[in-house]
mmCIF file of N, CA and C in Angstrom:
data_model
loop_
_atom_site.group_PDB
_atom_site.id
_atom_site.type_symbol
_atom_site.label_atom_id
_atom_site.label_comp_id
_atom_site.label_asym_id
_atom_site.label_seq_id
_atom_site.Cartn_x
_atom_site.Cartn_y
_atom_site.Cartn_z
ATOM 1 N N UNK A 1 7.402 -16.785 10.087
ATOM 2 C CA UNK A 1 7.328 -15.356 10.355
ATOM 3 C C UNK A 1 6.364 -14.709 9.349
ATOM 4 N N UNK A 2 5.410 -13.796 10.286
ATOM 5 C CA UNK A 2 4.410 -13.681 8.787
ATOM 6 C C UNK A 2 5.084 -12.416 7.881
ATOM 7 N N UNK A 3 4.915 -12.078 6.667
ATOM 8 C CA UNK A 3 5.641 -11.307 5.678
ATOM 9 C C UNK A 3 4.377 -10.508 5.866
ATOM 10 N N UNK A 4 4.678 -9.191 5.046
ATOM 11 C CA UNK A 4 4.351 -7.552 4.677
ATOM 12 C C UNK A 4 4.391 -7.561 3.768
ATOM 13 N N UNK A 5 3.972 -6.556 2.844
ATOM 14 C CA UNK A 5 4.041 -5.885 1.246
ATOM 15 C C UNK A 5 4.209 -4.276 2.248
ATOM 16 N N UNK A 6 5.291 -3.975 1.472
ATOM 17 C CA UNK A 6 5.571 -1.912 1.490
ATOM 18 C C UNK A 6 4.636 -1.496 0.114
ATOM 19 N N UNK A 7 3.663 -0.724 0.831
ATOM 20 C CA UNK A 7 3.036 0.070 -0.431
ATOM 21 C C UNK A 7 3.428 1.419 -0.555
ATOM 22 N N UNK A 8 3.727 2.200 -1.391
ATOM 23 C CA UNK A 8 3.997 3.118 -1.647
ATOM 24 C C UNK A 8 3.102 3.787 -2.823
ATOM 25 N N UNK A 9 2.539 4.810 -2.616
ATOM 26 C CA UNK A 9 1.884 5.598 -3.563
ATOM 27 C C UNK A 9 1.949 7.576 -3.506
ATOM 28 N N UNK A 10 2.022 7.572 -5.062
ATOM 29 C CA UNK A 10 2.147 9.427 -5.113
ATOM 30 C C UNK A 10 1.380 9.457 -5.957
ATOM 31 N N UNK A 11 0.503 10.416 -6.086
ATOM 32 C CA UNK A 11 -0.337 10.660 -7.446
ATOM 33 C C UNK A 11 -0.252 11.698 -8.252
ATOM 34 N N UNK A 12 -0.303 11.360 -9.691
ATOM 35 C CA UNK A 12 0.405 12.416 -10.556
ATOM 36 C C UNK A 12 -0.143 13.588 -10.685
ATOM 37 N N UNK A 13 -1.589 13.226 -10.595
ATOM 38 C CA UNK A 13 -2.586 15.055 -10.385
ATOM 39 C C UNK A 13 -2.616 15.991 -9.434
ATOM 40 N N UNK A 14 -1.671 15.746 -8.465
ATOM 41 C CA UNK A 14 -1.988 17.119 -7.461
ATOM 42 C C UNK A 14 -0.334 16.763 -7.072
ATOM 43 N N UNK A 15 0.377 17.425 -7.335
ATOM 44 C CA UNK A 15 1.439 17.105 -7.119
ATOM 45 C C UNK A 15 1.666 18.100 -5.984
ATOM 46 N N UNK A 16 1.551 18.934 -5.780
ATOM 47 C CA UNK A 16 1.920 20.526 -5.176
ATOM 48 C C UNK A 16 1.105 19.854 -3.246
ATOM 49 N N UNK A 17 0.138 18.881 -3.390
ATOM 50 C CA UNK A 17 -0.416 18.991 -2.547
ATOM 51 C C UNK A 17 0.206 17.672 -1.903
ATOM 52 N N UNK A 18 0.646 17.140 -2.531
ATOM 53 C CA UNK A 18 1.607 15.723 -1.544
ATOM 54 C C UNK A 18 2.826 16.129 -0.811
ATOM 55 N N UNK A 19 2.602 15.542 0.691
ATOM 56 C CA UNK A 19 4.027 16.286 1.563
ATOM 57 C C UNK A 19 5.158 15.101 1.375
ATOM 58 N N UNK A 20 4.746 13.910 0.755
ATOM 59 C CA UNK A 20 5.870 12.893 1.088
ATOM 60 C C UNK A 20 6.197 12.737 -0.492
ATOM 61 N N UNK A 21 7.383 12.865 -0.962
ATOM 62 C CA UNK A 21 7.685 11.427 -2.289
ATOM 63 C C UNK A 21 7.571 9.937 -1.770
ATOM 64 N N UNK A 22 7.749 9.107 -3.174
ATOM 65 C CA UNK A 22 7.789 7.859 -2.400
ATOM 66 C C UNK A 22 9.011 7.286 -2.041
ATOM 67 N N UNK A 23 9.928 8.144 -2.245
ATOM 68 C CA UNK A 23 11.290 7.788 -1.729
ATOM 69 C C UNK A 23 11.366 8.518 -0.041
ATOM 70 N N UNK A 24 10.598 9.102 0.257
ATOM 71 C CA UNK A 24 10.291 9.987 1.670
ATOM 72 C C UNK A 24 9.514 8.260 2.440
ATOM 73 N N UNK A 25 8.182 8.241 1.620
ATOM 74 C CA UNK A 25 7.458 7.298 2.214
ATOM 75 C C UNK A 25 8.297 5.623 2.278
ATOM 76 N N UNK A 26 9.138 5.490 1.351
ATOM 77 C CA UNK A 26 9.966 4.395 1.616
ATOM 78 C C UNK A 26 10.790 4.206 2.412
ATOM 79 N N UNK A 27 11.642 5.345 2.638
ATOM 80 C CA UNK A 27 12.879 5.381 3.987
ATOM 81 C C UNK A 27 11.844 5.734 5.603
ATOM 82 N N UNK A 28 10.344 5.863 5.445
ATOM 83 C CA UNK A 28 9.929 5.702 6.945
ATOM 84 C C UNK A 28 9.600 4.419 7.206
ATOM 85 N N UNK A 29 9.108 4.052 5.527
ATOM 86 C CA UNK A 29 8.102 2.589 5.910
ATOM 87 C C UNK A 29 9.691 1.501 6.467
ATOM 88 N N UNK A 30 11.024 1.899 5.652
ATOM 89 C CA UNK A 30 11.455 1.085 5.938
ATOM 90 C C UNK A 30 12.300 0.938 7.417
ATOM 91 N N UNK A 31 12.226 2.354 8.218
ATOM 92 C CA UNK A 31 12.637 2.359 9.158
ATOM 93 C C UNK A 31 11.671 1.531 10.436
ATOM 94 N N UNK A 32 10.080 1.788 10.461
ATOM 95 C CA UNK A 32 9.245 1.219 10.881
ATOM 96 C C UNK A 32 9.262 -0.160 11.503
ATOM 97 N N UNK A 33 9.648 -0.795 9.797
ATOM 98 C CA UNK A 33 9.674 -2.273 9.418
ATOM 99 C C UNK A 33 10.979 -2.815 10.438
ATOM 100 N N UNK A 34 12.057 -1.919 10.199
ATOM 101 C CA UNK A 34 13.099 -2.521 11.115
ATOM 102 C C UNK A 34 12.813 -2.272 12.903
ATOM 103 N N UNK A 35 12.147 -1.058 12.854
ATOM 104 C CA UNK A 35 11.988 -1.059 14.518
ATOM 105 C C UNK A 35 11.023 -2.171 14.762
ATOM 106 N N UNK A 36 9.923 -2.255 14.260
ATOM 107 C CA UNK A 36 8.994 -3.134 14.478
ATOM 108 C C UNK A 36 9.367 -4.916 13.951
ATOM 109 N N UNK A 37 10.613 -4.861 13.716
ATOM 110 C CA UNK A 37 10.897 -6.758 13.270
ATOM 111 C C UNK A 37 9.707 -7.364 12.367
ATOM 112 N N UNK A 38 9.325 -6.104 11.422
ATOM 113 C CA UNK A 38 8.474 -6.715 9.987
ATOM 114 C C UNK A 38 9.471 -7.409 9.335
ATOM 115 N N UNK A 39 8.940 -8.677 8.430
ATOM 116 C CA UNK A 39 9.211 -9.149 7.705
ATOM 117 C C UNK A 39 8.699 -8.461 6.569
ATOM 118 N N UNK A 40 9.530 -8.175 5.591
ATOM 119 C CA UNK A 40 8.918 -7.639 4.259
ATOM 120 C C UNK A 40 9.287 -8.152 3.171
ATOM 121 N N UNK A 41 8.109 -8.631 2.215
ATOM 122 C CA UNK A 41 8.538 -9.945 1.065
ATOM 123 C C UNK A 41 8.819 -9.170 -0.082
ATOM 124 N N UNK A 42 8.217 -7.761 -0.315
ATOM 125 C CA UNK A 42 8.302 -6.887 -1.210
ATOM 126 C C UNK A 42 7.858 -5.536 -0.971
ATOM 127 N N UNK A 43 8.656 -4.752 -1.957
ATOM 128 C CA UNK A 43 7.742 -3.285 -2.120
ATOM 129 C C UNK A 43 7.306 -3.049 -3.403
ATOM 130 N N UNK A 44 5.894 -2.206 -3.247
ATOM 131 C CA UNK A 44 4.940 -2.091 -4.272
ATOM 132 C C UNK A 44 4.727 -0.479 -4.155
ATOM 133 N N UNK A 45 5.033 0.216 -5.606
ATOM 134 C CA UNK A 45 5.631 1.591 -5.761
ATOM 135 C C UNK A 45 4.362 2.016 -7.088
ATOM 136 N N UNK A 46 3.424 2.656 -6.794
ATOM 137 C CA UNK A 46 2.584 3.366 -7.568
ATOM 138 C C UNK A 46 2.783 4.551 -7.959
ATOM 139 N N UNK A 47 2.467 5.159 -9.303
ATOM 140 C CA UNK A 47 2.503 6.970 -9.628
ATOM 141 C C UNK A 47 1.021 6.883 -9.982
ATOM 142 N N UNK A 48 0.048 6.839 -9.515
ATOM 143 C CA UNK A 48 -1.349 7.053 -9.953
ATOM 144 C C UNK A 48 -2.085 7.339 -8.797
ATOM 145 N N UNK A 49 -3.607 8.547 -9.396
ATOM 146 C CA UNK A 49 -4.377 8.498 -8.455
ATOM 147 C C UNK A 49 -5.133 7.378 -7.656
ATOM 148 N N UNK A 50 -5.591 7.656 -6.477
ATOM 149 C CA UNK A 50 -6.548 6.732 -6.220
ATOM 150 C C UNK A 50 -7.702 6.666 -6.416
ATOM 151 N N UNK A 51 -8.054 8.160 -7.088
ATOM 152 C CA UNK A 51 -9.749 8.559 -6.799
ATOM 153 C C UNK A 51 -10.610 7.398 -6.913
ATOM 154 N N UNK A 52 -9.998 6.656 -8.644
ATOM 155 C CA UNK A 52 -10.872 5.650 -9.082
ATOM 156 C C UNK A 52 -10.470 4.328 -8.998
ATOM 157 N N UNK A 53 -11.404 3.546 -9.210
ATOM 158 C CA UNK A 53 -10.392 1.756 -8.568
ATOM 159 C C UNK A 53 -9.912 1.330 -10.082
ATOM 160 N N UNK A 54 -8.934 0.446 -10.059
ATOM 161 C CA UNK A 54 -8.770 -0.324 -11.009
ATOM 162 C C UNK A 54 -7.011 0.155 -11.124
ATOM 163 N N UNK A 55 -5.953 0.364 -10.071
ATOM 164 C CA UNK A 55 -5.148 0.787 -10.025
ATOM 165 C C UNK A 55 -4.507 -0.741 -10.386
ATOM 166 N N UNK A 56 -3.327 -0.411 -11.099
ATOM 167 C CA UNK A 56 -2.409 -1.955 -11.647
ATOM 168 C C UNK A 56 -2.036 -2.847 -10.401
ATOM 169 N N UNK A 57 -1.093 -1.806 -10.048
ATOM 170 C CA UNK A 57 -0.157 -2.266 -8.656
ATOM 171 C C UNK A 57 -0.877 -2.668 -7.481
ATOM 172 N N UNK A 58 -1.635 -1.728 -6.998
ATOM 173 C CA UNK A 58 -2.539 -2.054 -5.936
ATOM 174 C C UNK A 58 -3.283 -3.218 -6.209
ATOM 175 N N UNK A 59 -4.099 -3.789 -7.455
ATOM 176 C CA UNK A 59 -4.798 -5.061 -7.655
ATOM 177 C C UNK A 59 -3.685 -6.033 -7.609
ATOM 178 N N UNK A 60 -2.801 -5.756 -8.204
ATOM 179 C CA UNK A 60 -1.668 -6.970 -7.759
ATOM 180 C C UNK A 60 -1.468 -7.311 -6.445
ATOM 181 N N UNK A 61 -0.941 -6.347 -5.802
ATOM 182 C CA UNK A 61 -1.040 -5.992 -4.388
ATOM 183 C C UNK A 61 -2.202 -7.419 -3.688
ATOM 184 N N UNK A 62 -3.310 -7.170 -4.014
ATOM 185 C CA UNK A 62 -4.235 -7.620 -3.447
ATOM 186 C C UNK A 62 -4.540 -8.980 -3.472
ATOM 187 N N UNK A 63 -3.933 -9.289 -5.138
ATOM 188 C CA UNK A 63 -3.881 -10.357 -5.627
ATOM 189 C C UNK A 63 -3.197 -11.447 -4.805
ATOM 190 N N UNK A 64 -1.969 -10.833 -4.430
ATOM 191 C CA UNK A 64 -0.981 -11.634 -4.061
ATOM 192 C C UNK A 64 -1.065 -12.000 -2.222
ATOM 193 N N UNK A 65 -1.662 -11.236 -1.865
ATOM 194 C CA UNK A 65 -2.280 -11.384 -0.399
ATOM 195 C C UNK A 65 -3.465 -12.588 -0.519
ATOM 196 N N UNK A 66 -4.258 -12.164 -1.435
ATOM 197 C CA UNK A 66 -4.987 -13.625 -1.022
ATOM 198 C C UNK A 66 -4.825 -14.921 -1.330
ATOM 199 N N UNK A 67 -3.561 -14.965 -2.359
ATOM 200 C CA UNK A 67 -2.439 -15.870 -2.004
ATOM 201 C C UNK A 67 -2.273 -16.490 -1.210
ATOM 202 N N UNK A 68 -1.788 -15.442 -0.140
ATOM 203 C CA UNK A 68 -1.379 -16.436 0.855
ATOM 204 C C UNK A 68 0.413 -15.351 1.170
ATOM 205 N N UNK A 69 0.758 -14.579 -0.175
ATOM 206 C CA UNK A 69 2.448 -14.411 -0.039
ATOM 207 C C UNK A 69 2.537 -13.247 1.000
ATOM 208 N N UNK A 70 1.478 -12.267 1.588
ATOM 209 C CA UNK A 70 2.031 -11.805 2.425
ATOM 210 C C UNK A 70 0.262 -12.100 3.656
ATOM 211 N N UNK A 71 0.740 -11.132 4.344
ATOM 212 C CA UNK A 71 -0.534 -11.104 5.646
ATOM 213 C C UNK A 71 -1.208 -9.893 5.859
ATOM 214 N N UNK A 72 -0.150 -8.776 5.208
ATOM 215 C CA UNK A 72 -0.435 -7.388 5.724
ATOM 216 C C UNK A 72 0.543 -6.078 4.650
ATOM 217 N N UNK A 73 0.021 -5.187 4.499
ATOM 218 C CA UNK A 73 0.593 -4.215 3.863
ATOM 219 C C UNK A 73 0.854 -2.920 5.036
ATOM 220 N N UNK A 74 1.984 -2.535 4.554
ATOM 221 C CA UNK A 74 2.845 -1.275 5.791
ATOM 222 C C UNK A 74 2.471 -0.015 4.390
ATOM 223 N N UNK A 75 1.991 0.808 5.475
ATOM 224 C CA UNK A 75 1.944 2.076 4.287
ATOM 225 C C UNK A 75 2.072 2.895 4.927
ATOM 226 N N UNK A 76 2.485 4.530 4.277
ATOM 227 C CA UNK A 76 2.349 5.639 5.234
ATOM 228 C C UNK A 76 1.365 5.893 5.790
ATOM 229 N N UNK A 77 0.108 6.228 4.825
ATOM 230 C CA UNK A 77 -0.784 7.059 5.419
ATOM 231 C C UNK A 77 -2.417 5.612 4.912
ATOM 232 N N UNK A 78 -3.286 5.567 5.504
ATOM 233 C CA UNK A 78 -4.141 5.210 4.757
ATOM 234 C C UNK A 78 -5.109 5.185 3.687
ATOM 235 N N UNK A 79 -4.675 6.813 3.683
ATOM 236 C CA UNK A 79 -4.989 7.345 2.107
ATOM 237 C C UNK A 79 -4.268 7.297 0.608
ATOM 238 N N UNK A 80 -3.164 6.149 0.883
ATOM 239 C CA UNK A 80 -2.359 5.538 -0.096
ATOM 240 C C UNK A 80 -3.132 4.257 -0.633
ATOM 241 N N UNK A 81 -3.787 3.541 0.324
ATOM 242 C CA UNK A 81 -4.302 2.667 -0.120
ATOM 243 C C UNK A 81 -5.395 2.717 -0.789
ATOM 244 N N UNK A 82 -6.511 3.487 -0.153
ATOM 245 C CA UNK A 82 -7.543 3.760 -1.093
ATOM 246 C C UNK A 82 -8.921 4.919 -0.849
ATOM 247 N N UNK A 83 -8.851 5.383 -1.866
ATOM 248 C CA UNK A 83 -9.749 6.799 -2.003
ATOM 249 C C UNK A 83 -10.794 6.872 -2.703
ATOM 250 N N UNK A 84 -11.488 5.599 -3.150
ATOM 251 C CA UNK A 84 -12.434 5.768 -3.569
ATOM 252 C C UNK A 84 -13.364 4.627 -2.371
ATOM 253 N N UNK A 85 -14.462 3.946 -2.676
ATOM 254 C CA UNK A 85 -15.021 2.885 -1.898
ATOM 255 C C UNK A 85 -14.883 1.414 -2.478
ATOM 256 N N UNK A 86 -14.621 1.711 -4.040
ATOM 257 C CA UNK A 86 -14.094 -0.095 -4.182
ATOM 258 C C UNK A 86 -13.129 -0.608 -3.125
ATOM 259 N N UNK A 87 -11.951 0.241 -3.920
ATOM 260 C CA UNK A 87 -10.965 0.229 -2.955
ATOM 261 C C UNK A 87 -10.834 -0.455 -1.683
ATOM 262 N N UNK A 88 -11.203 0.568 -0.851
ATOM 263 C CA UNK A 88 -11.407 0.897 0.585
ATOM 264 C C UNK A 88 -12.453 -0.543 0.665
ATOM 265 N N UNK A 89 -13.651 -0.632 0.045
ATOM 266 C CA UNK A 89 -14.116 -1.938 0.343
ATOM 267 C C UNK A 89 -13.676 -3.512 0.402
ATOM 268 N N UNK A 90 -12.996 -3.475 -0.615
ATOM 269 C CA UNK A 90 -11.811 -4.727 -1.245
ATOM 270 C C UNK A 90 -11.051 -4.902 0.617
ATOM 271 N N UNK A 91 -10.027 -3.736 1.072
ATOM 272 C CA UNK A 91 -9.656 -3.957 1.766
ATOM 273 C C UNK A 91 -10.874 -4.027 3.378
ATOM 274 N N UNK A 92 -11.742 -3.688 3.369
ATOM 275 C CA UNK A 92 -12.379 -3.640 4.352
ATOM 276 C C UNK A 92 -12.931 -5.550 4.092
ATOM 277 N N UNK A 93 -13.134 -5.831 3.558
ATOM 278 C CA UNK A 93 -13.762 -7.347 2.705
ATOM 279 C C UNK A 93 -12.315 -8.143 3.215
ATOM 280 N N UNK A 94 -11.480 -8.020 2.918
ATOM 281 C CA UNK A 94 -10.277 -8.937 3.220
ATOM 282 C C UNK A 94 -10.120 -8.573 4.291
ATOM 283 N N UNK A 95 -10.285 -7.740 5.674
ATOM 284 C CA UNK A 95 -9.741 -7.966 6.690
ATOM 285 C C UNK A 95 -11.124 -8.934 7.749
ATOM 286 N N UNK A 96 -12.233 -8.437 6.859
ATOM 287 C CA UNK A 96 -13.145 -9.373 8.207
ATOM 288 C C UNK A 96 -13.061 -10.949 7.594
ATOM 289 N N UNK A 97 -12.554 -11.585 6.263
ATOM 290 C CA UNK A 97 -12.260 -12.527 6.073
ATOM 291 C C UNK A 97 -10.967 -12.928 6.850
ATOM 292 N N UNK A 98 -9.926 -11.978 7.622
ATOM 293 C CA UNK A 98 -8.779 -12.354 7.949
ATOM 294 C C UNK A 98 -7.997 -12.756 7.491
ATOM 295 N N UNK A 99 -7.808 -12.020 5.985
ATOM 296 C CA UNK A 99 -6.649 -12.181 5.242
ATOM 297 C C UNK A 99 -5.723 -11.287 5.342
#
């Protein structure tokens, strides 16, 4: 069964302008996961912006996918994952490899 990573991210500089916590974004991702029969191997819980790359969690995140330990990350929005173009490239780079 292939496994998931739950990402979760809030960022500490604009607080006023985020509609979800990550306890908001965790009880959808995890409702999702159960309607949809995801397997989920873990959740991965950030407090940092994305503007710039070099986020802890998220490189772990990434790390561990090309592993092999999951296939796919469940997130709320796609602007959790990434807001700058490393980022966003890293993951654009691992999906035409088909990881």
């Amino acid at each position: 069964m292939t496994k998931y990573f739950l990402y979760a991210r809030k960022s500490t500089d604009v607080e006023d302008k985020q509609v979800r916590s990550i306890d908001d974004q965790l009880a959808v991702l995890h409702e999702l996961a159960k309607d949809e029969n995801l397997n989920i191997a873990q959740e991965f819980i950030e407090k940092q912006s994305a503007k710039k790359p070099g986020r802890p969690v998220f490189n772990e995140m990434l790390a561990r996918i090309e592993k092999g330990e999951a296939r796919g990350i469940v997130c709320w929005k796609l602007d959790r994952l990434a807001r700058n173009p490393v980022d966003g490239g890293q993951i654009s780079w691992m999906l035409q490899r088909g990881i």
